[in-house]
Amino acid sequence: QVHLVESGGGLVQPGGSLRLSCVASGRIFSSFVINAMDWYRQAPGKERELVASITSGGITNYADSVKGRFTISRDNAKNTVYLQMNSLKPEDTAVYYCRHLVYWGQGTQVTVSS
């Protein structure tokens, strides 16, 4: 069983920055190292959407809405994936979740407001 814990969310003004972290633990073995990691988000009244992904080799992909503003990265030695969020907009407000295979974290709230 894999356990994921997100952190780093909070309240920030438009144009500000946050860095989210997701730490994997449990019966990971080599699973974290050899598989992709993803960040999703879900805003009130909307479906959960893929924000960013990173492969085992470090290849990244982003939703059009966050390209140029968000950066996903991973530290395999720490079993951790990060989401650096810059130039935040009110429409970025959502609960952010990390995913590893079929496993999900509990989510962390990001609120962008003046």
Tab-separated table of N, CA and C in Angstrom:
chain	number	residue	atom	x	y	z
A	1	GLN	N	0.837	-1.187	0.000
A	1	GLN	CA	0.000	0.000	0.000
A	1	GLN	C	0.879	1.246	0.000
A	2	VAL	N	0.507	2.228	-0.833
A	2	VAL	CA	1.232	3.483	-0.943
A	2	VAL	C	0.428	4.588	-0.281
A	3	HIS	N	1.104	5.406	0.513
A	3	HIS	CA	0.483	6.523	1.206
A	3	HIS	C	1.105	7.819	0.704
A	4	LEU	N	0.266	8.772	0.305
A	4	LEU	CA	0.717	10.052	-0.221
A	4	LEU	C	0.197	11.176	0.660
A	5	VAL	N	1.062	12.137	0.978
A	5	VAL	CA	0.681	13.272	1.809
A	5	VAL	C	1.125	14.558	1.144
A	6	GLU	N	0.154	15.419	0.805
A	6	GLU	CA	0.445	16.723	0.225
A	6	GLU	C	0.580	17.769	1.322
A	7	SER	N	1.354	18.804	1.034
A	7	SER	CA	1.492	19.931	1.943
A	7	SER	C	1.891	21.164	1.145
A	8	GLY	N	1.810	22.328	1.776
A	8	GLY	CA	2.262	23.562	1.153
A	8	GLY	C	1.170	24.486	0.675
A	9	GLY	N	-0.074	24.055	0.750
A	9	GLY	CA	-1.170	24.911	0.336
A	9	GLY	C	-1.395	26.041	1.320
A	10	GLY	N	-2.235	26.986	0.912
A	10	GLY	CA	-2.539	28.115	1.769
A	10	GLY	C	-3.200	29.226	1.009
A	11	LEU	N	-3.266	30.390	1.646
A	11	LEU	CA	-3.859	31.587	1.059
A	11	LEU	C	-2.757	32.487	0.528
A	12	VAL	N	-2.899	32.915	-0.718
A	12	VAL	CA	-1.900	33.771	-1.346
A	12	VAL	C	-2.604	34.804	-2.223
A	13	GLN	N	-1.999	35.974	-2.361
A	13	GLN	CA	-2.560	37.016	-3.211
A	13	GLN	C	-2.274	36.738	-4.683
A	14	PRO	N	-3.106	37.252	-5.582
A	14	PRO	CA	-2.816	37.103	-7.005
A	14	PRO	C	-1.404	37.586	-7.332
A	15	GLY	N	-0.709	36.819	-8.163
A	15	GLY	CA	0.666	37.125	-8.499
A	15	GLY	C	1.684	36.486	-7.581
A	16	GLY	N	1.233	35.913	-6.486
A	16	GLY	CA	2.121	35.285	-5.535
A	16	GLY	C	2.512	33.877	-5.932
A	17	SER	N	3.263	33.224	-5.048
A	17	SER	CA	3.792	31.895	-5.323
A	17	SER	C	3.586	30.960	-4.144
A	18	LEU	N	3.473	29.679	-4.447
A	18	LEU	CA	3.434	28.613	-3.462
A	18	LEU	C	4.173	27.412	-4.019
A	19	ARG	N	4.727	26.600	-3.141
A	19	ARG	CA	5.316	25.333	-3.542
A	19	ARG	C	4.647	24.205	-2.791
A	20	LEU	N	4.021	23.311	-3.537
A	20	LEU	CA	3.383	22.145	-2.963
A	20	LEU	C	4.350	20.965	-2.954
A	21	SER	N	4.229	20.132	-1.931
A	21	SER	CA	5.036	18.925	-1.827
A	21	SER	C	4.129	17.722	-1.645
A	22	CYS	N	4.561	16.588	-2.143
A	22	CYS	CA	3.854	15.335	-1.960
A	22	CYS	C	4.876	14.262	-1.649
A	23	VAL	N	4.774	13.693	-0.454
A	23	VAL	CA	5.711	12.674	-0.005
A	23	VAL	C	5.039	11.308	-0.040
A	24	ALA	N	5.689	10.359	-0.671
A	24	ALA	CA	5.178	9.000	-0.760
A	24	ALA	C	5.846	8.116	0.280
A	25	SER	N	5.061	7.240	0.889
A	25	SER	CA	5.588	6.304	1.867
A	25	SER	C	4.806	5.002	1.790
A	26	GLY	N	5.192	4.037	2.598
A	26	GLY	CA	4.537	2.746	2.596
A	26	GLY	C	5.300	1.739	1.762
A	27	ARG	N	4.551	0.803	1.195
A	27	ARG	CA	5.170	-0.256	0.391
A	27	ARG	C	5.435	0.231	-1.022
A	28	ILE	N	6.420	1.113	-1.117
A	28	ILE	CA	6.751	1.735	-2.395
A	28	ILE	C	7.729	0.890	-3.205
A	29	PHE	N	8.748	0.377	-2.515
A	29	PHE	CA	9.838	-0.339	-3.180
A	29	PHE	C	10.406	0.566	-4.269
A	30	SER	N	10.389	0.114	-5.524
A	30	SER	CA	10.905	0.933	-6.614
A	30	SER	C	9.801	1.650	-7.380
A	31	SER	N	8.570	1.544	-6.913
A	31	SER	CA	7.427	2.060	-7.655
A	31	SER	C	7.533	3.566	-7.905
A	32	PHE	N	7.908	4.335	-6.877
A	32	PHE	CA	8.003	5.775	-7.039
A	32	PHE	C	9.046	6.139	-8.089
A	33	VAL	N	10.153	5.454	-8.068
A	33	VAL	CA	11.273	5.777	-8.946
A	33	VAL	C	10.949	5.493	-10.409
A	34	ILE	N	10.259	4.410	-10.693
A	34	ILE	CA	10.082	3.956	-12.069
A	34	ILE	C	8.756	4.381	-12.695
A	35	ASN	N	7.918	5.088	-11.977
A	35	ASN	CA	6.617	5.487	-12.499
A	35	ASN	C	6.427	6.994	-12.467
A	36	ALA	N	5.474	7.455	-13.247
A	36	ALA	CA	5.166	8.876	-13.313
A	36	ALA	C	4.425	9.344	-12.065
A	37	MET	N	4.494	10.650	-11.816
A	37	MET	CA	3.735	11.293	-10.755
A	37	MET	C	2.920	12.423	-11.370
A	38	ASP	N	1.762	12.684	-10.786
A	38	ASP	CA	0.856	13.694	-11.327
A	38	ASP	C	0.334	14.606	-10.222
A	39	TRP	N	0.022	15.835	-10.613
A	39	TRP	CA	-0.740	16.752	-9.777
A	39	TRP	C	-2.082	17.027	-10.450
A	40	TYR	N	-3.151	16.897	-9.682
A	40	TYR	CA	-4.494	17.241	-10.113
A	40	TYR	C	-5.029	18.358	-9.227
A	41	ARG	N	-6.093	18.998	-9.683
A	41	ARG	CA	-6.788	19.956	-8.839
A	41	ARG	C	-8.282	19.887	-9.103
A	42	GLN	N	-9.045	20.286	-8.102
A	42	GLN	CA	-10.488	20.313	-8.224
A	42	GLN	C	-11.026	21.576	-7.567
A	43	ALA	N	-11.626	22.428	-8.377
A	43	ALA	CA	-12.238	23.655	-7.899
A	43	ALA	C	-13.705	23.403	-7.582
A	44	PRO	N	-14.305	24.241	-6.736
A	44	PRO	CA	-15.718	24.065	-6.403
A	44	PRO	C	-16.598	24.038	-7.644
A	45	GLY	N	-17.458	23.039	-7.738
A	45	GLY	CA	-18.376	22.929	-8.851
A	45	GLY	C	-17.764	22.425	-10.136
A	46	LYS	N	-16.501	22.039	-10.117
A	46	LYS	CA	-15.835	21.568	-11.319
A	46	LYS	C	-15.272	20.166	-11.103
A	47	GLU	N	-15.024	19.478	-12.207
A	47	GLU	CA	-14.434	18.155	-12.140
A	47	GLU	C	-12.938	18.246	-11.863
A	48	ARG	N	-12.397	17.169	-11.309
A	48	ARG	CA	-10.970	17.107	-11.067
A	48	ARG	C	-10.226	17.085	-12.402
A	49	GLU	N	-9.170	17.893	-12.509
A	49	GLU	CA	-8.432	18.005	-13.753
A	49	GLU	C	-6.939	17.811	-13.532
A	50	LEU	N	-6.286	17.272	-14.538
A	50	LEU	CA	-4.846	17.080	-14.499
A	50	LEU	C	-4.149	18.419	-14.704
A	51	VAL	N	-3.231	18.749	-13.811
A	51	VAL	CA	-2.488	20.000	-13.873
A	51	VAL	C	-1.098	19.797	-14.460
A	52	ALA	N	-0.388	18.783	-13.967
A	52	ALA	CA	0.985	18.549	-14.395
A	52	ALA	C	1.364	17.106	-14.144
A	53	SER	N	2.293	16.598	-14.929
A	53	SER	CA	2.799	15.250	-14.746
A	53	SER	C	4.297	15.235	-15.006
A	54	ILE	N	4.965	14.253	-14.425
A	54	ILE	CA	6.397	14.094	-14.637
A	54	ILE	C	6.711	12.606	-14.703
A	55	THR	N	7.458	12.201	-15.715
A	55	THR	CA	7.813	10.808	-15.897
A	55	THR	C	9.001	10.449	-15.029
A	56	SER	N	9.328	9.148	-15.011
A	56	SER	CA	10.490	8.690	-14.260
A	56	SER	C	11.774	9.322	-14.773
A	57	GLY	N	11.789	9.688	-16.051
A	57	GLY	CA	12.949	10.318	-16.651
A	57	GLY	C	12.961	11.828	-16.555
A	58	GLY	N	11.949	12.408	-15.921
A	58	GLY	CA	11.917	13.841	-15.723
A	58	GLY	C	11.224	14.630	-16.819
A	59	ILE	N	10.557	13.950	-17.734
A	59	ILE	CA	9.815	14.640	-18.781
A	59	ILE	C	8.508	15.166	-18.202
A	60	THR	N	8.214	16.434	-18.450
A	60	THR	CA	7.056	17.082	-17.849
A	60	THR	C	6.008	17.464	-18.874
A	61	ASN	N	4.759	17.525	-18.414
A	61	ASN	CA	3.642	18.003	-19.205
A	61	ASN	C	2.747	18.848	-18.313
A	62	TYR	N	2.110	19.863	-18.919
A	62	TYR	CA	1.294	20.791	-18.160
A	62	TYR	C	-0.016	21.079	-18.871
A	63	ALA	N	-1.039	21.362	-18.083
A	63	ALA	CA	-2.269	21.881	-18.643
A	63	ALA	C	-2.009	23.258	-19.237
A	64	ASP	N	-2.733	23.586	-20.309
A	64	ASP	CA	-2.534	24.876	-20.963
A	64	ASP	C	-2.714	26.048	-19.994
A	65	SER	N	-3.603	25.896	-19.044
A	65	SER	CA	-3.915	26.975	-18.129
A	65	SER	C	-2.774	27.329	-17.176
A	66	VAL	N	-1.796	26.434	-17.022
A	66	VAL	CA	-0.711	26.678	-16.070
A	66	VAL	C	0.656	26.729	-16.725
A	67	LYS	N	0.735	26.518	-18.017
A	67	LYS	CA	2.022	26.539	-18.712
A	67	LYS	C	2.711	27.889	-18.538
A	68	GLY	N	3.997	27.835	-18.236
A	68	GLY	CA	4.768	29.042	-18.026
A	68	GLY	C	4.699	29.576	-16.623
A	69	ARG	N	3.791	29.036	-15.801
A	69	ARG	CA	3.638	29.506	-14.428
A	69	ARG	C	3.964	28.430	-13.396
A	70	PHE	N	3.644	27.173	-13.702
A	70	PHE	CA	3.857	26.069	-12.774
A	70	PHE	C	5.021	25.206	-13.237
A	71	THR	N	5.733	24.619	-12.280
A	71	THR	CA	6.818	23.704	-12.575
A	71	THR	C	6.715	22.482	-11.676
A	72	ILE	N	6.649	21.302	-12.278
A	72	ILE	CA	6.642	20.060	-11.519
A	72	ILE	C	8.049	19.481	-11.509
A	73	SER	N	8.452	18.929	-10.383
A	73	SER	CA	9.762	18.312	-10.257
A	73	SER	C	9.677	17.162	-9.268
A	74	ARG	N	10.715	16.335	-9.236
A	74	ARG	CA	10.714	15.212	-8.304
A	74	ARG	C	12.099	14.986	-7.736
A	75	ASP	N	12.130	14.474	-6.514
A	75	ASP	CA	13.358	14.100	-5.839
A	75	ASP	C	13.187	12.643	-5.436
A	76	ASN	N	13.735	11.752	-6.233
A	76	ASN	CA	13.535	10.327	-5.997
A	76	ASN	C	14.162	9.858	-4.683
A	77	ALA	N	15.251	10.486	-4.280
A	77	ALA	CA	15.896	10.112	-3.029
A	77	ALA	C	14.995	10.379	-1.833
A	78	LYS	N	14.090	11.344	-1.966
A	78	LYS	CA	13.166	11.699	-0.895
A	78	LYS	C	11.750	11.204	-1.150
A	79	ASN	N	11.541	10.481	-2.242
A	79	ASN	CA	10.206	10.019	-2.630
A	79	ASN	C	9.200	11.167	-2.613
A	80	THR	N	9.602	12.281	-3.197
A	80	THR	CA	8.810	13.497	-3.135
A	80	THR	C	8.663	14.120	-4.516
A	81	VAL	N	7.455	14.607	-4.795
A	81	VAL	CA	7.197	15.375	-5.998
A	81	VAL	C	6.740	16.767	-5.575
A	82	TYR	N	7.154	17.784	-6.326
A	82	TYR	CA	6.852	19.166	-5.998
A	82	TYR	C	6.062	19.825	-7.121
A	83	LEU	N	5.317	20.849	-6.765
A	83	LEU	CA	4.670	21.708	-7.741
A	83	LEU	C	4.935	23.153	-7.340
A	84	GLN	N	5.842	23.810	-8.061
A	84	GLN	CA	6.118	25.216	-7.844
A	84	GLN	C	5.109	26.028	-8.641
A	85	MET	N	4.357	26.882	-7.964
A	85	MET	CA	3.301	27.654	-8.591
A	85	MET	C	3.632	29.137	-8.470
A	86	ASN	N	3.852	29.788	-9.605
A	86	ASN	CA	4.158	31.208	-9.655
A	86	ASN	C	3.055	31.957	-10.386
A	87	SER	N	3.042	33.272	-10.211
A	87	SER	CA	2.056	34.127	-10.884
A	87	SER	C	0.645	33.588	-10.708
A	88	LEU	N	0.307	33.261	-9.487
A	88	LEU	CA	-0.973	32.626	-9.211
A	88	LEU	C	-2.145	33.553	-9.508
A	89	LYS	N	-3.215	32.951	-10.000
A	89	LYS	CA	-4.435	33.651	-10.364
A	89	LYS	C	-5.593	33.141	-9.510
A	90	PRO	N	-6.647	33.942	-9.346
A	90	PRO	CA	-7.800	33.466	-8.587
A	90	PRO	C	-8.372	32.159	-9.127
A	91	GLU	N	-8.313	31.958	-10.437
A	91	GLU	CA	-8.833	30.732	-11.019
A	91	GLU	C	-7.995	29.501	-10.704
A	92	ASP	N	-6.835	29.686	-10.080
A	92	ASP	CA	-6.036	28.558	-9.611
A	92	ASP	C	-6.545	28.009	-8.281
A	93	THR	N	-7.488	28.695	-7.674
A	93	THR	CA	-8.042	28.253	-6.402
A	93	THR	C	-8.686	26.881	-6.550
A	94	ALA	N	-8.235	25.930	-5.738
A	94	ALA	CA	-8.715	24.558	-5.823
A	94	ALA	C	-8.051	23.736	-4.731
A	95	VAL	N	-8.541	22.520	-4.554
A	95	VAL	CA	-7.829	21.529	-3.766
A	95	VAL	C	-6.897	20.784	-4.712
A	96	TYR	N	-5.628	20.715	-4.359
A	96	TYR	CA	-4.622	20.085	-5.195
A	96	TYR	C	-4.271	18.709	-4.641
A	97	TYR	N	-4.253	17.706	-5.520
A	97	TYR	CA	-3.996	16.324	-5.154
A	97	TYR	C	-2.817	15.783	-5.946
A	98	CYS	N	-2.001	14.961	-5.312
A	98	CYS	CA	-0.990	14.232	-6.062
A	98	CYS	C	-1.457	12.799	-6.274
A	99	ARG	N	-0.963	12.201	-7.352
A	99	ARG	CA	-1.349	10.838	-7.691
A	99	ARG	C	-0.130	10.031	-8.102
A	100	HIS	N	-0.070	8.806	-7.624
A	100	HIS	CA	0.944	7.847	-8.008
A	100	HIS	C	0.220	6.549	-8.344
A	101	LEU	N	0.241	6.166	-9.617
A	101	LEU	CA	-0.529	5.015	-10.079
A	101	LEU	C	-1.995	5.207	-9.685
A	102	VAL	N	-2.564	4.294	-8.893
A	102	VAL	CA	-3.960	4.406	-8.478
A	102	VAL	C	-4.103	5.015	-7.091
A	103	TYR	N	-3.019	5.535	-6.542
A	103	TYR	CA	-3.036	6.078	-5.191
A	103	TYR	C	-3.126	7.595	-5.208
A	104	TRP	N	-3.910	8.144	-4.285
A	104	TRP	CA	-4.147	9.575	-4.176
A	104	TRP	C	-3.826	10.080	-2.780
A	105	GLY	N	-3.362	11.311	-2.708
A	105	GLY	CA	-3.207	11.973	-1.433
A	105	GLY	C	-4.528	12.552	-0.960
A	106	GLN	N	-4.506	13.184	0.215
A	106	GLN	CA	-5.726	13.743	0.805
A	106	GLN	C	-6.062	15.122	0.258
A	107	GLY	N	-5.129	15.754	-0.409
A	107	GLY	CA	-5.335	17.069	-0.984
A	107	GLY	C	-4.876	18.193	-0.073
A	108	THR	N	-4.501	19.313	-0.681
A	108	THR	CA	-4.139	20.518	0.052
A	108	THR	C	-4.806	21.713	-0.620
A	109	GLN	N	-5.405	22.586	0.186
A	109	GLN	CA	-6.181	23.706	-0.334
A	109	GLN	C	-5.276	24.853	-0.747
A	110	VAL	N	-5.494	25.357	-1.952
A	110	VAL	CA	-4.831	26.558	-2.445
A	110	VAL	C	-5.901	27.599	-2.734
A	111	THR	N	-5.791	28.748	-2.095
A	111	THR	CA	-6.740	29.836	-2.303
A	111	THR	C	-5.984	31.077	-2.737
A	112	VAL	N	-6.355	31.613	-3.892
A	112	VAL	CA	-5.718	32.809	-4.442
A	112	VAL	C	-6.750	33.922	-4.416
A	113	SER	N	-6.526	34.911	-3.574
A	113	SER	CA	-7.504	35.974	-3.383
A	113	SER	C	-6.839	37.208	-2.799
A	114	SER	N	-7.394	38.376	-3.147
A	114	SER	CA	-6.932	39.623	-2.570
A	114	SER	C	-7.573	39.894	-1.217
